[in-house]
Coordinates of C-alpha atoms and ligand atoms in Angstrom, one line a residue:
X1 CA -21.3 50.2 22.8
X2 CA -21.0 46.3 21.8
X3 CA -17.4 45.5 20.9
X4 CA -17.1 44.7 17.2
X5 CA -15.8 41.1 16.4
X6 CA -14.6 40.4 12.9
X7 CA -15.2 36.8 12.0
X8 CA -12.7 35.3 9.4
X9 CA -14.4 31.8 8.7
X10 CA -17.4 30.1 9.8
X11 CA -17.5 28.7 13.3
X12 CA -20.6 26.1 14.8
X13 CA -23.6 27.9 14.1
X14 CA -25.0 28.0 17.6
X15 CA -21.6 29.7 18.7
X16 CA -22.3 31.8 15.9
X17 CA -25.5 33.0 17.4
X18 CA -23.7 33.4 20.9
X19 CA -21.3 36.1 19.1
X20 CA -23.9 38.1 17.6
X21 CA -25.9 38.1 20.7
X22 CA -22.9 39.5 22.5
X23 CA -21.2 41.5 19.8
X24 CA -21.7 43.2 16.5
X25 CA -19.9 40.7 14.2
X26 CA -18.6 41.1 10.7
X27 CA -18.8 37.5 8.9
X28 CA -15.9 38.6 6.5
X29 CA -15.8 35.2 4.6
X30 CA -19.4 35.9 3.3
X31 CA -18.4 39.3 2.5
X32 CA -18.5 40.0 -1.6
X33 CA -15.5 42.2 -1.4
X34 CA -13.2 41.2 1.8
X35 CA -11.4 43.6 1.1
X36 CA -13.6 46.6 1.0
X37 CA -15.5 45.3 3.7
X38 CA -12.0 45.1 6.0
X39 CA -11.3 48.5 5.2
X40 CA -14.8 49.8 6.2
X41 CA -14.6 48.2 9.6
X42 CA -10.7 48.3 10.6
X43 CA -11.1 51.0 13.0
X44 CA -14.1 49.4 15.3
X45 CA -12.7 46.1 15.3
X46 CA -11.5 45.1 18.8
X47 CA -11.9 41.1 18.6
X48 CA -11.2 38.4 16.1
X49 CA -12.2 35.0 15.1
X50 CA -9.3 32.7 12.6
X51 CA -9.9 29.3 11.5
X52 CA -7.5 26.8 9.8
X53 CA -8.2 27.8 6.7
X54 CA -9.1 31.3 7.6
X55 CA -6.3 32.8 8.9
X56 CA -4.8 35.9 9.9
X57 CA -1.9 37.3 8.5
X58 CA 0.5 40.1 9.6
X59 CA -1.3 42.5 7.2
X60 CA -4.6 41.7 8.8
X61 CA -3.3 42.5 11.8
X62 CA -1.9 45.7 11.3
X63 CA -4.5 46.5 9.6
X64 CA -6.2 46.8 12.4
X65 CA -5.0 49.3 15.0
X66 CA -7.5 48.4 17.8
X67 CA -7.6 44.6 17.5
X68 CA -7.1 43.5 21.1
X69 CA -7.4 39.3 21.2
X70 CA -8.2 36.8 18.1
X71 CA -9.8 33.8 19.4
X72 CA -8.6 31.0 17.2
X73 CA -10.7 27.6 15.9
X74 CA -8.6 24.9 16.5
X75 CA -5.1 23.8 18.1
X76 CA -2.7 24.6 15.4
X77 CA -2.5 28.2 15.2
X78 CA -0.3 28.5 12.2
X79 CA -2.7 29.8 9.9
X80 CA -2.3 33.0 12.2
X81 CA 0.9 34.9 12.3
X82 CA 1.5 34.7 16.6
X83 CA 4.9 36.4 16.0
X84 CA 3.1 39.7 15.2
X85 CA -0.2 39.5 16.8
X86 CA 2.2 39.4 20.2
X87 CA 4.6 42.1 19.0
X88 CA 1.5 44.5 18.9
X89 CA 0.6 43.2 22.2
X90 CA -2.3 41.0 20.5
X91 CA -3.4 38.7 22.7
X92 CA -4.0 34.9 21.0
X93 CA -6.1 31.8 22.3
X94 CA -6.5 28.2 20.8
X95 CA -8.9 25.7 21.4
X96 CA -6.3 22.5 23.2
X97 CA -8.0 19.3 25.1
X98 CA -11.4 19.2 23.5
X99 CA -10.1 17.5 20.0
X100 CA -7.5 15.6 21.3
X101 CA -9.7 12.1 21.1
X102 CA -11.4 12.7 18.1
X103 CA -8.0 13.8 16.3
X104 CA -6.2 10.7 17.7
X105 CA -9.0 8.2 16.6
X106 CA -8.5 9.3 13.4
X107 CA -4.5 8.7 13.4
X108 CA -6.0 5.3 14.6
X109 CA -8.0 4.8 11.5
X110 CA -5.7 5.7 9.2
X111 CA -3.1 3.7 10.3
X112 CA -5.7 0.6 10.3
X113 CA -7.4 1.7 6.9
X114 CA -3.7 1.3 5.4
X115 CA -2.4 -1.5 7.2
X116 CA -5.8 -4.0 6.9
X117 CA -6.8 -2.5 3.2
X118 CA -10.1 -1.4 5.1
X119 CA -10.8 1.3 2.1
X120 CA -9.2 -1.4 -0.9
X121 CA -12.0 -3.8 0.7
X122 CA -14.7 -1.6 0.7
X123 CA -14.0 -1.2 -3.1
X124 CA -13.7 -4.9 -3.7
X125 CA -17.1 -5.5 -2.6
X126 CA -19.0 -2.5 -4.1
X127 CA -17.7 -3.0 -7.7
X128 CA -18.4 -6.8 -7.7
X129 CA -14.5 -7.2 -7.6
X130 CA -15.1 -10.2 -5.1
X131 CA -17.3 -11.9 -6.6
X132 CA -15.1 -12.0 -9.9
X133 CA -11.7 -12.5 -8.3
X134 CA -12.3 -14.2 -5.2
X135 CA -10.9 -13.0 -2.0
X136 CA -8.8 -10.0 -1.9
X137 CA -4.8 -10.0 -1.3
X138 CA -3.9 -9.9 2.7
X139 CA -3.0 -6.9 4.8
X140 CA -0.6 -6.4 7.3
X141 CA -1.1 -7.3 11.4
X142 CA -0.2 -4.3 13.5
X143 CA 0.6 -6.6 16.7
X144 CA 4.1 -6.4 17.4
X145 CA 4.6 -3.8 15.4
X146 CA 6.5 -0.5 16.2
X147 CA 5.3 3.5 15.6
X148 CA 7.4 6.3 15.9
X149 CA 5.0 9.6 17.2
X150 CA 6.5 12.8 16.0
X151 CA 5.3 15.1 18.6
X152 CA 4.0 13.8 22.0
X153 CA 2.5 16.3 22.7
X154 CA -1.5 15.8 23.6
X155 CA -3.0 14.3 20.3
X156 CA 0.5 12.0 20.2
X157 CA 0.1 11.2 23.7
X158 CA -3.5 9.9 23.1
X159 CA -2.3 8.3 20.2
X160 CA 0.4 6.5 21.7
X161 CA -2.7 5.6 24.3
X162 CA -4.8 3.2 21.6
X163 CA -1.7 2.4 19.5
X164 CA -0.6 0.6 22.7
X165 CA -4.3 -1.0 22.7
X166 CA -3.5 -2.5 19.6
X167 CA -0.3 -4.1 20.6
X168 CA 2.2 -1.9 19.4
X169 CA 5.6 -0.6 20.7
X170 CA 5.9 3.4 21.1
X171 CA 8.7 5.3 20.5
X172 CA 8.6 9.3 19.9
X173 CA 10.6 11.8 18.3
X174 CA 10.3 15.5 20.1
X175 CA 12.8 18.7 20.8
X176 CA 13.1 17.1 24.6
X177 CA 13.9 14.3 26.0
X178 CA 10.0 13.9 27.8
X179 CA 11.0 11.5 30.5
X180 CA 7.8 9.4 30.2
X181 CA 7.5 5.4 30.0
X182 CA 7.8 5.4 25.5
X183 CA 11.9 5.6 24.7
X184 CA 12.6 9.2 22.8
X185 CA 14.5 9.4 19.8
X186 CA 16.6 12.4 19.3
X187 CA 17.6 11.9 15.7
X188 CA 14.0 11.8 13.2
X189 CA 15.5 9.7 10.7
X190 CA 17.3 7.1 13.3
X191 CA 12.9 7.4 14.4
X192 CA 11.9 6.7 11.3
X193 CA 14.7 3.6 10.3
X194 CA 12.6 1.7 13.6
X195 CA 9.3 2.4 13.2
X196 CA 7.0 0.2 11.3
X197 CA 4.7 3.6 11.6
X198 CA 5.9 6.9 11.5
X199 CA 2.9 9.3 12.8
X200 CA 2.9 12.8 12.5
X201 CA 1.7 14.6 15.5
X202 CA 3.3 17.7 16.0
X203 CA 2.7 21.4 15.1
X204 CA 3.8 23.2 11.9
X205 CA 5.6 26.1 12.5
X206 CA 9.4 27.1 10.4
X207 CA 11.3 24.2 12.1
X208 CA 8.5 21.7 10.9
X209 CA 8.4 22.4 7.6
X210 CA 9.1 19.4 5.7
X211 CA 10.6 17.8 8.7
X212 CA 9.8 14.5 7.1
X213 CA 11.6 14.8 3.9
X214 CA 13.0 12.2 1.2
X215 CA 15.9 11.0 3.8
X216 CA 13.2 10.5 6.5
X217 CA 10.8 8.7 4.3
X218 CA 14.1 6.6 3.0
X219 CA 14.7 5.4 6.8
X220 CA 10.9 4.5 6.7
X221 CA 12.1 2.0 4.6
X222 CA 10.0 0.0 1.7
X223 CA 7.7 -1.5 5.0
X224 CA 7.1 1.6 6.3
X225 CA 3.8 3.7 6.5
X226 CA 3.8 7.1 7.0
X227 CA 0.7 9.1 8.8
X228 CA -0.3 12.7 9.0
X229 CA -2.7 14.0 11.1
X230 CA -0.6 17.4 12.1
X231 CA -0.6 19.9 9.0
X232 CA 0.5 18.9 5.6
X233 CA 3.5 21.1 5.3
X234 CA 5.3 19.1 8.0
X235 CA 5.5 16.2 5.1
X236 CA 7.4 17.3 2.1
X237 CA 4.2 16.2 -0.4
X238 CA 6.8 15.7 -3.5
X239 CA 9.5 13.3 -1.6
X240 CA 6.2 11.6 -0.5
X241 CA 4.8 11.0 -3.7
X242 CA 7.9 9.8 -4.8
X243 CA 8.5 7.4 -1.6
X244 CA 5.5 6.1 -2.9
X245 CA 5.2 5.8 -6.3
X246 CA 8.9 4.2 -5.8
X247 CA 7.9 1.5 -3.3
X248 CA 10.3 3.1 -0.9
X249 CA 7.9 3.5 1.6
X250 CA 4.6 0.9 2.2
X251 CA 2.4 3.3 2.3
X252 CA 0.3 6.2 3.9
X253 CA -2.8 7.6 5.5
X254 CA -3.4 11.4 5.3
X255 CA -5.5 13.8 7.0
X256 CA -3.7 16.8 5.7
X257 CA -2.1 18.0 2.8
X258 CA 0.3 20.9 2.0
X259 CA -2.6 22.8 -0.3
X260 CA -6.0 22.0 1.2
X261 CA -8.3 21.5 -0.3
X262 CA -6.5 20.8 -3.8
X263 CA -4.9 17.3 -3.2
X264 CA -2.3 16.2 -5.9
X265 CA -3.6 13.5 -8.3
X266 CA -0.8 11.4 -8.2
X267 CA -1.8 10.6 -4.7
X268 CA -5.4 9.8 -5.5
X269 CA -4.1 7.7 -7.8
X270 CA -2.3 5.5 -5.5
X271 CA -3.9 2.4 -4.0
X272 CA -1.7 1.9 -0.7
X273 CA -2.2 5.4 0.3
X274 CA -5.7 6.1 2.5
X275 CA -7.0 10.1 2.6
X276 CA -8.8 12.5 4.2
X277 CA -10.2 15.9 3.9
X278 CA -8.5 16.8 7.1
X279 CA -11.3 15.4 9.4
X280 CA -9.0 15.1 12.6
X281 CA -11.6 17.2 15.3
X282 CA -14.3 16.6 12.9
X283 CA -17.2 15.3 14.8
X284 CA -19.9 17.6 16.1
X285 CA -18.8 16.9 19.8
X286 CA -15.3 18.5 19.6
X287 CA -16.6 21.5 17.0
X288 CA -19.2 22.3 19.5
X289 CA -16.9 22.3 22.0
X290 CA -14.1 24.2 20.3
X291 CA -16.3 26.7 18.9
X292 CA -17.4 27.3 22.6
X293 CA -14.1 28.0 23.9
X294 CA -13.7 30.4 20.9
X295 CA -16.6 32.4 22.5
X296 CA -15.8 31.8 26.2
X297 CA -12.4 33.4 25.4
X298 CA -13.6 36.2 23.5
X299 CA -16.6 37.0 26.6
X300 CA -13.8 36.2 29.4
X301 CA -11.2 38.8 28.3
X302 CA -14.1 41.7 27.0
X303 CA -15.8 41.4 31.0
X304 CA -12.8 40.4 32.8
X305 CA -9.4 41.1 30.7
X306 CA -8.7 37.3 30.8
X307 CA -8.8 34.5 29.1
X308 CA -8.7 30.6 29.1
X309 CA -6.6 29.3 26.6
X310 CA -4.0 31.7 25.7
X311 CA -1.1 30.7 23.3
Ligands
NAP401 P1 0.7 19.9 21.6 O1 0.1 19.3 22.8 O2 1.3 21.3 21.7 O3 1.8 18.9 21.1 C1 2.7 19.2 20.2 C2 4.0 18.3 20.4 O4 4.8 18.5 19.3 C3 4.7 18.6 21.7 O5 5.0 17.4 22.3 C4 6.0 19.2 21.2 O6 7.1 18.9 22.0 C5 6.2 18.6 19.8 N1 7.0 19.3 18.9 C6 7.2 20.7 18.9 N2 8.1 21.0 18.0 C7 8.5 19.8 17.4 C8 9.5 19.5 16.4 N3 10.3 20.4 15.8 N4 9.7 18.2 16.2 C9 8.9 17.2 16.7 N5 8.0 17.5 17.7 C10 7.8 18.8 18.0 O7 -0.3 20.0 20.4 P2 -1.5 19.0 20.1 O8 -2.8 19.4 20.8 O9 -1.1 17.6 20.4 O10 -1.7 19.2 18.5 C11 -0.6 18.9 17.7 C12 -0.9 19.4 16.3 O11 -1.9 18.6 15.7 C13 -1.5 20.9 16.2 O12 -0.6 21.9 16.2 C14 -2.3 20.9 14.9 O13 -1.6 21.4 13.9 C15 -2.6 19.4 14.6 N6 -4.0 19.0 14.6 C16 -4.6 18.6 13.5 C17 -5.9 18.2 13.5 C18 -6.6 17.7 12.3 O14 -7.8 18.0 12.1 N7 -6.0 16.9 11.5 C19 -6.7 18.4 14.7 C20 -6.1 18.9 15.8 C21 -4.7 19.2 15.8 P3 7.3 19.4 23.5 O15 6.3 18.7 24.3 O16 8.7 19.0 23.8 O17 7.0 20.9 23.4

């Protein structure tokens, strides 16, 4: 009998096809009554498929007392609660490597959309402000410039890679001391005091929530941009706003938010600060390719009892 795979969110639609030609699969986020439906199928369910915004939660899983492996979409897994997936002997696997470019071009674009005004100007010419008021006010070069990478792990790392390309230093914040070429910083806020840009590149988990908080975003300082590419919760969204709004930071470029998809106004209000609707691996390359490892796991460990990228 095929295994039976319960599908949290949607995935790439040709991985899609892949599952059900291997599995019987339960798309639970079209279900009418999630609930109902989760309680129909709890018993047959041996395989799992989370997303960022469809997770799984301890109560999932123990709903579920022959789940065997959840095959997660994406490289943060924090959406899905590891702790007690592993403590019923749940195995979990991510979807690290194939994002990593696509992620770190967009900490790239952000930090250039803030610091040349590349969204401001695209304003200025559409609604005729140019023609009225002549040129618009100047950015800011990023030559010479420094950024502080929270996390160099492999999205900083990449980051760090172009940043370089655009003449700036690199320093990096981390829980280690990564012996590489870029200096490390063991104190965040003594990070944050030199960098010019402080990019946030590291996973959320309980000891990154709201690591950068009103004290970090002080030590930004009133030059200072801040960028988030990691999860929102890893920003404290209130100290930020008010960072901002007080001109005690320069500015900021967001992929992520601490409520996605429900962005606070105040920061759609604000002209120095450039957003996303976190878009980081969004580019049909990586999605293709992250969706496939979601499907290679799932067929490696039902034939074979392994799996690619565990967590
Ligand atoms: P990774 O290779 O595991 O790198 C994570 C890095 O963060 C590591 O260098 C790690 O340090 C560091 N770190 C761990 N705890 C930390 C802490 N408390 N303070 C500072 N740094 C800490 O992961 P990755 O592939 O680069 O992905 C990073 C995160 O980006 C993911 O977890 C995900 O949430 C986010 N992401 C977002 C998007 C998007 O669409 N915006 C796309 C992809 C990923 P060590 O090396 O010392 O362990």
């Amino acid at each position: 009998m095929a295994q039976e795979v319960l599908v949290m969110g949607p995935i790439p639609a040709a991985q899609l096809e892949q599952l059900e030609q291997n599995y019987r699969i339960h798309k639970l986020w079209q279900a009418e009554n999630p609930e109902a439906k989760l309680n129909e199928v709890r018993n047959n369910i041996t395989g799992m498929v989370s997303t960022a915004f469809f997770g799984v939660t301890a109560k999932i899983i123990r709903a579920l007392p022959n789940l065997e492996i959840i095959s997660h979409f994406g490289v943060g897994y924090d959406s899905v609660d590891v702790k007690v997936a592993k403590e019923q002997g749940i195995i979990v696997t991510n979807t690290p490597d194939v994002l990593t470019d696509d992620t770190a071009d967009i900490g790239i674009a952000l930090t250039l959309a803030v610091f040349r005004r590349t969204v401001e100007g695209d304003i200025y010419v559409r609604s005729g402000q140019w023609i009225k008021k002549g040129p618009m006010p100047l950015g800011r070069s990023l030559r010479g410039k420094t950024m502080g990478i929270v996390g160099l792990g492999r999205i900083g790392q990449a980051i760090a890679k172009r940043a370089e390309a655009f003449g700036l230093n690199i320093i990096y914040h981390g829980p280690r001391d990564k012996k590489v070429s870029y200096p490390f910083v063991a104190s965040l806020e003594e990070m944050a005091a030199k960098s010019d840009i402080l990019m946030v590149a590291c996973p959320y988990s309980a000891d990154t929530h709201h690591l950068v908080d009103a004290k970090v975003l002080k030590a930004l300082g009133r030059d200072g941009v801040l960028v988030n590419i990691a999860r929102g919760k890893i920003v404290d969204e209130k100290a930020l706003i008010d960072a901002l709004e007080a001109g005690l930071i320069a500015g900021a470029g967001l992929d992520v938010f601490e409520k996605e998809p429900d962005v606070p106004s105040a920061l759609c209000r604000l002209d120095n600060v450039v957003l996303q609707p976190h878009v980081g691996s969004a580019t049909h390359e990586p999605r293709g390719a992250m969706a496939q490892l979601v499907v290679d796991n799932l067929l490696l460990y039902f034939e074979k009892a392994e799996v690619l990228t565990p967590v």
